[in-house]
Short mmCIF file of C-alpha atoms in Angstrom, two decimals:
data_model
loop_
_atom_site.label_atom_id
_atom_site.label_comp_id
_atom_site.label_asym_id
_atom_site.label_seq_id
_atom_site.Cartn_x
_atom_site.Cartn_y
_atom_site.Cartn_z
CA UNK A 1 98.84 85.57 90.44
CA UNK A 2 96.44 88.52 91.13
CA UNK A 3 96.44 87.74 95.11
CA UNK A 4 98.51 91.51 95.84
CA UNK A 5 95.51 93.43 93.98
CA UNK A 6 92.36 94.51 94.83
CA UNK A 7 90.54 96.88 92.60
CA UNK A 8 87.06 98.11 92.17
CA UNK A 9 85.51 99.64 89.12
CA UNK A 10 82.57 101.69 89.03
CA UNK A 11 81.26 102.66 85.79
CA UNK A 12 79.03 106.19 85.33
CA UNK A 13 78.32 108.52 82.77
CA UNK A 14 80.61 107.42 80.25
CA UNK A 15 83.46 107.34 83.22
CA UNK A 16 85.25 104.78 84.76
CA UNK A 17 86.49 105.10 88.11
CA UNK A 18 88.58 102.98 89.31
CA UNK A 19 90.21 102.64 92.99
CA UNK A 20 92.52 99.83 93.93
CA UNK A 21 95.05 98.97 96.87
CA UNK A 22 98.08 96.52 96.46
CA UNK A 23 99.62 94.57 99.31
CA UNK A 24 103.72 95.34 99.11
CA UNK A 25 106.01 95.97 102.10
CA UNK A 26 106.80 99.29 100.26
CA UNK A 27 110.33 99.49 101.74
CA UNK A 28 112.56 102.09 102.21
CA UNK A 29 115.92 101.09 102.71
CA UNK A 30 116.08 103.29 105.39
CA UNK A 31 114.52 101.54 108.29
CA UNK A 32 115.32 98.87 110.82
CA UNK A 33 114.26 95.85 111.31
CA UNK A 34 113.41 95.84 115.55
CA UNK A 35 114.42 92.53 116.45
CA UNK A 36 117.85 92.41 114.02
CA UNK A 37 118.37 95.61 114.43
CA UNK A 38 119.34 95.30 110.44
CA UNK A 39 118.44 97.82 107.67
CA UNK A 40 115.52 96.36 106.13
CA UNK A 41 116.86 96.42 102.57
CA UNK A 42 114.55 98.81 99.57
CA UNK A 43 112.04 97.04 98.09
CA UNK A 44 109.23 98.62 96.88
CA UNK A 45 107.11 99.09 93.99
CA UNK A 46 108.60 101.01 90.45
CA UNK A 47 106.10 100.74 87.71
CA UNK A 48 102.20 100.21 87.58
CA UNK A 49 100.63 99.55 84.91
CA UNK A 50 96.89 100.50 84.05
CA UNK A 51 95.06 98.44 81.07
CA UNK A 52 91.28 98.82 79.26
CA UNK A 53 92.44 96.18 77.08
CA UNK A 54 95.22 96.49 74.92
CA UNK A 55 95.44 100.25 75.69
CA UNK A 56 97.78 101.80 78.46
CA UNK A 57 94.81 104.21 80.19
CA UNK A 58 97.75 104.97 82.71
CA UNK A 59 101.31 104.35 83.41
CA UNK A 60 102.92 105.56 86.80
CA UNK A 61 106.68 105.56 87.89
CA UNK A 62 106.68 105.41 91.89
CA UNK A 63 109.41 106.05 94.38
CA UNK A 64 109.87 104.30 97.70
CA UNK A 65 108.27 107.21 98.98
CA UNK A 66 104.54 105.73 97.86
CA UNK A 67 103.19 104.35 101.69
CA UNK A 68 102.86 100.89 102.43
CA UNK A 69 99.84 98.56 100.55
CA UNK A 70 100.11 101.48 97.82
CA UNK A 71 96.58 103.14 97.05
CA UNK A 72 96.03 104.49 93.57
CA UNK A 73 92.77 105.96 92.52
CA UNK A 74 91.99 107.61 89.13
CA UNK A 75 88.99 107.75 86.31
CA UNK A 76 89.21 107.12 82.45
CA UNK A 77 86.35 107.61 79.54
CA UNK A 78 86.18 104.81 76.40
CA UNK A 79 85.25 101.88 78.71
CA UNK A 80 81.76 99.80 79.21
CA UNK A 81 80.65 97.83 81.24
CA UNK A 82 81.73 94.05 80.90
CA UNK A 83 85.13 95.52 79.20
CA UNK A 84 88.14 94.45 80.87
CA UNK A 85 90.95 96.05 83.94
CA UNK A 86 94.04 94.74 84.38
CA UNK A 87 96.21 96.60 86.91
CA UNK A 88 99.84 95.57 86.79
CA UNK A 89 102.93 96.29 89.52
CA UNK A 90 107.23 95.43 89.29
CA UNK A 91 109.37 96.23 91.55
CA UNK A 92 112.98 96.65 92.43
CA UNK A 93 113.11 93.31 92.74
CA UNK A 94 112.07 92.57 89.80
CA UNK A 95 109.01 90.34 90.90
CA UNK A 96 105.58 91.59 89.70
CA UNK A 97 102.00 91.16 89.34
CA UNK A 98 98.69 91.84 87.42
CA UNK A 99 95.01 91.32 88.45
CA UNK A 100 91.98 91.37 85.69
CA UNK A 101 88.72 93.10 86.20
CA UNK A 102 85.59 92.69 85.13
CA UNK A 103 84.50 96.62 84.64
CA UNK A 104 81.15 96.83 86.41
CA UNK B 1 116.62 89.28 48.38
CA UNK B 2 117.11 87.04 51.71
CA UNK B 3 118.65 90.41 52.95
CA UNK B 4 115.50 92.01 52.18
CA UNK B 5 113.89 89.88 53.89
CA UNK B 6 115.82 89.80 57.11
CA UNK B 7 115.73 94.01 56.60
CA UNK B 8 112.09 93.25 56.93
CA UNK B 9 112.39 90.56 59.29
CA UNK B 10 114.43 93.48 62.18
CA UNK B 11 112.17 95.72 61.13
CA UNK B 12 108.62 93.17 62.32
CA UNK B 13 110.69 92.94 65.58
CA UNK B 14 112.02 96.26 66.17
CA UNK B 15 108.54 97.20 65.89
CA UNK B 16 107.64 94.75 68.19
CA UNK B 17 109.80 95.15 71.00
CA UNK B 18 108.92 99.40 71.03
CA UNK B 19 105.80 98.96 72.82
CA UNK B 20 108.00 96.45 75.76
CA UNK B 21 110.72 99.29 75.54
CA UNK B 22 107.91 102.23 76.77
CA UNK B 23 106.52 100.14 79.46
CA UNK B 24 109.74 99.54 80.53
CA UNK B 25 110.86 103.20 82.06
CA UNK B 26 112.29 103.98 85.25
CA UNK B 27 113.14 107.43 85.32
CA UNK B 28 116.28 106.29 87.74
CA UNK B 29 118.70 110.04 87.33
CA UNK B 30 115.00 111.96 88.01
CA UNK B 31 114.29 108.91 91.34
CA UNK B 32 117.88 109.32 92.77
CA UNK B 33 118.10 113.27 92.59
CA UNK B 34 118.80 114.75 95.99
CA UNK B 35 117.78 117.94 95.53
CA UNK B 36 113.99 119.09 94.14
CA UNK B 37 116.20 121.01 91.86
CA UNK B 38 118.55 118.29 90.78
CA UNK B 39 114.87 115.89 90.47
CA UNK B 40 112.98 118.91 88.01
CA UNK B 41 116.23 119.61 86.35
CA UNK B 42 116.67 115.57 85.19
CA UNK B 43 112.04 115.25 84.43
CA UNK B 44 112.60 118.85 82.73
CA UNK B 45 115.36 120.07 82.13
CA UNK B 46 115.40 124.25 81.54
CA UNK B 47 112.07 124.40 81.17
CA UNK B 48 110.80 126.31 84.43
CA UNK B 49 107.40 125.21 85.66
CA UNK B 50 104.53 128.24 85.39
CA UNK B 51 102.75 128.32 89.40
CA UNK B 52 99.19 127.46 88.19
CA UNK B 53 95.69 127.46 90.29
CA UNK B 54 94.75 124.80 87.86
CA UNK B 55 96.17 122.86 89.43
CA UNK B 56 94.02 121.38 92.77
CA UNK B 57 96.60 119.70 95.13
CA UNK B 58 94.18 118.27 98.14
CA UNK B 59 96.02 117.00 101.24
CA UNK B 60 95.93 117.75 105.22
CA UNK B 61 97.79 120.17 106.13
CA UNK B 62 98.90 118.43 109.44
CA UNK B 63 99.38 115.59 109.64
CA UNK B 64 99.86 113.46 112.02
CA UNK B 65 101.75 110.04 110.31
CA UNK B 66 104.02 111.24 107.61
CA UNK B 67 104.52 107.53 106.80
CA UNK B 68 100.45 107.82 104.90
CA UNK B 69 99.65 111.37 103.54
CA UNK B 70 96.58 111.18 101.60
CA UNK B 71 96.88 113.05 98.18
CA UNK B 72 94.91 113.99 95.50
CA UNK B 73 95.84 115.81 92.38
CA UNK B 74 93.57 117.08 90.25
CA UNK B 75 94.05 119.95 87.18
CA UNK B 76 90.66 121.66 84.94
CA UNK B 77 93.09 122.39 81.89
CA UNK B 78 92.77 119.80 79.03
CA UNK B 79 95.19 117.76 77.30
CA UNK B 80 97.29 116.63 80.59
CA UNK B 81 100.10 113.72 80.08
CA UNK B 82 101.97 113.60 83.01
CA UNK B 83 101.88 114.96 86.76
CA UNK B 84 104.64 114.31 88.93
CA UNK B 85 104.57 114.86 92.94
CA UNK B 86 107.56 115.88 95.07
CA UNK B 87 108.46 116.44 99.25
CA UNK B 88 110.78 119.33 99.25
CA UNK B 89 112.67 117.49 102.10
CA UNK B 90 112.21 113.82 101.04
CA UNK B 91 115.96 111.86 100.76
CA UNK B 92 115.03 111.45 96.88
CA UNK B 93 112.24 114.61 96.52
CA UNK B 94 110.68 113.05 93.25
CA UNK B 95 107.79 110.63 94.88
CA UNK B 96 105.90 109.22 92.10
CA UNK B 97 104.82 109.81 88.84
CA UNK B 98 101.62 109.60 86.67
CA UNK B 99 101.20 109.38 82.56
CA UNK B 100 98.26 110.26 82.10
CA UNK B 101 96.77 108.70 78.29
CA UNK B 102 93.91 111.45 76.50
CA UNK B 103 91.44 108.75 78.05
CA UNK B 104 92.33 109.95 81.79
CA UNK B 105 90.26 112.14 83.40
CA UNK B 106 93.21 114.74 84.98
CA UNK B 107 93.07 113.44 88.36
CA UNK B 108 95.10 111.03 90.59
CA UNK B 109 94.79 110.01 93.95
CA UNK B 110 97.29 107.78 96.38
CA UNK B 111 99.08 108.21 99.63
CA UNK B 112 103.07 108.89 100.08
CA UNK B 113 105.22 109.53 102.95
CA UNK B 114 106.93 112.78 103.72
CA UNK B 115 109.76 113.10 105.73
CA UNK B 116 109.51 116.45 107.32
CA UNK B 117 107.40 119.80 107.50
CA UNK B 118 107.86 121.18 103.89
CA UNK B 119 106.63 121.75 101.03
CA UNK B 120 104.33 119.23 98.81
CA UNK B 121 105.05 120.09 95.14
CA UNK B 122 103.06 119.38 91.78
CA UNK B 123 104.35 119.91 88.37
CA UNK B 124 101.30 118.54 85.45
CA UNK B 125 102.75 118.87 82.12
CA UNK B 126 99.89 119.49 78.95
CA UNK B 127 100.86 119.12 75.35
CA UNK B 128 102.50 122.56 75.43
CA UNK B 129 102.71 123.68 79.20
CA UNK B 130 104.42 123.04 82.22
CA UNK B 131 102.78 123.89 85.54
CA UNK B 132 103.04 123.64 89.00
CA UNK B 133 101.78 124.20 92.72
CA UNK B 134 103.28 124.02 96.47
CA UNK B 135 101.44 123.92 99.23
CA UNK B 136 103.08 123.50 102.87
CA UNK B 137 102.69 120.48 105.13
CA UNK B 138 103.29 119.95 108.41
CA UNK B 139 104.46 116.81 109.98
CA UNK B 140 104.24 115.75 113.08
CA UNK B 141 106.04 112.13 112.90
CA UNK B 142 108.00 111.65 109.75
CA UNK B 143 107.59 109.26 107.40
CA UNK B 144 110.46 108.27 105.65
CA UNK B 145 111.58 105.25 108.18
#
C-alpha cells in the first residue's frame, strides 16, 4: 500500500503545502505499442482524494490528459504539524492506492 | 414499532452511504465531451463563465513537449469551490477538475497533456460566480498519443 505515492508536506504560518507525485502510466488509449503494434488500452487515474484526518480537503477528477506520473500541489489551512494527511487515488480499472504521511 | 425500527435502520444506512456516494463522482458526460462547448454545457448548463482577471493561469507560452505541460492556477477571489482546466483542441477538452474545500487556498498545480496549439481555458466556480480565463499555448510536439 502506498508504494505508488510520494508526498511532501511543508507547514508554514498555518498553511500546509502539499506536493505529491503518483506513479501511474496514465495511458490515453491512443498510444500504439511500438513492439506489438497494438493500441495500449486506456489506463488512467480518475479520482484523487486528499484528506486531513477524516476531512476531505481536496477532491480531484482527472482525465487521461493528466500527464504520466501525475504531479499535484495545493495548500490548505487548519492542520498542525504531527497531523495525518492522506492521499488516495482510483483509476478507470478500479485499482487504487493510498498513502498517509505525518504533516511536517 | 418494528416498521419504525426498520425505517430508522434505513435512514442510518442512507446517511452512512451518502458520503461514500459523494466521493465516487466522476463526471462521465463532461469528460467524454469531444468539444469544449459540450464539456462546458455538461458541467455548467446554461451558465456562461465571465472572463476574469482574478484568475492567474501560469503556463509556458511555447511548449516543446505537449505530454508534460506544467500548469499552475491561482485565483484572487474568495469561496472558490472548483477549478476546471480545458484544452480546446484535445480529443476530450476537459483535462481535470478540482473540488476545493473551504480550507483550501484557491490554487492548484499539476501537469497535463496538450495535443495541439490551442487555447487552454480555466473555469472557476465560487459560491455565486462562474469565472474564466484563456491562454493560447504553442505546442511543438503534441502530447496526446
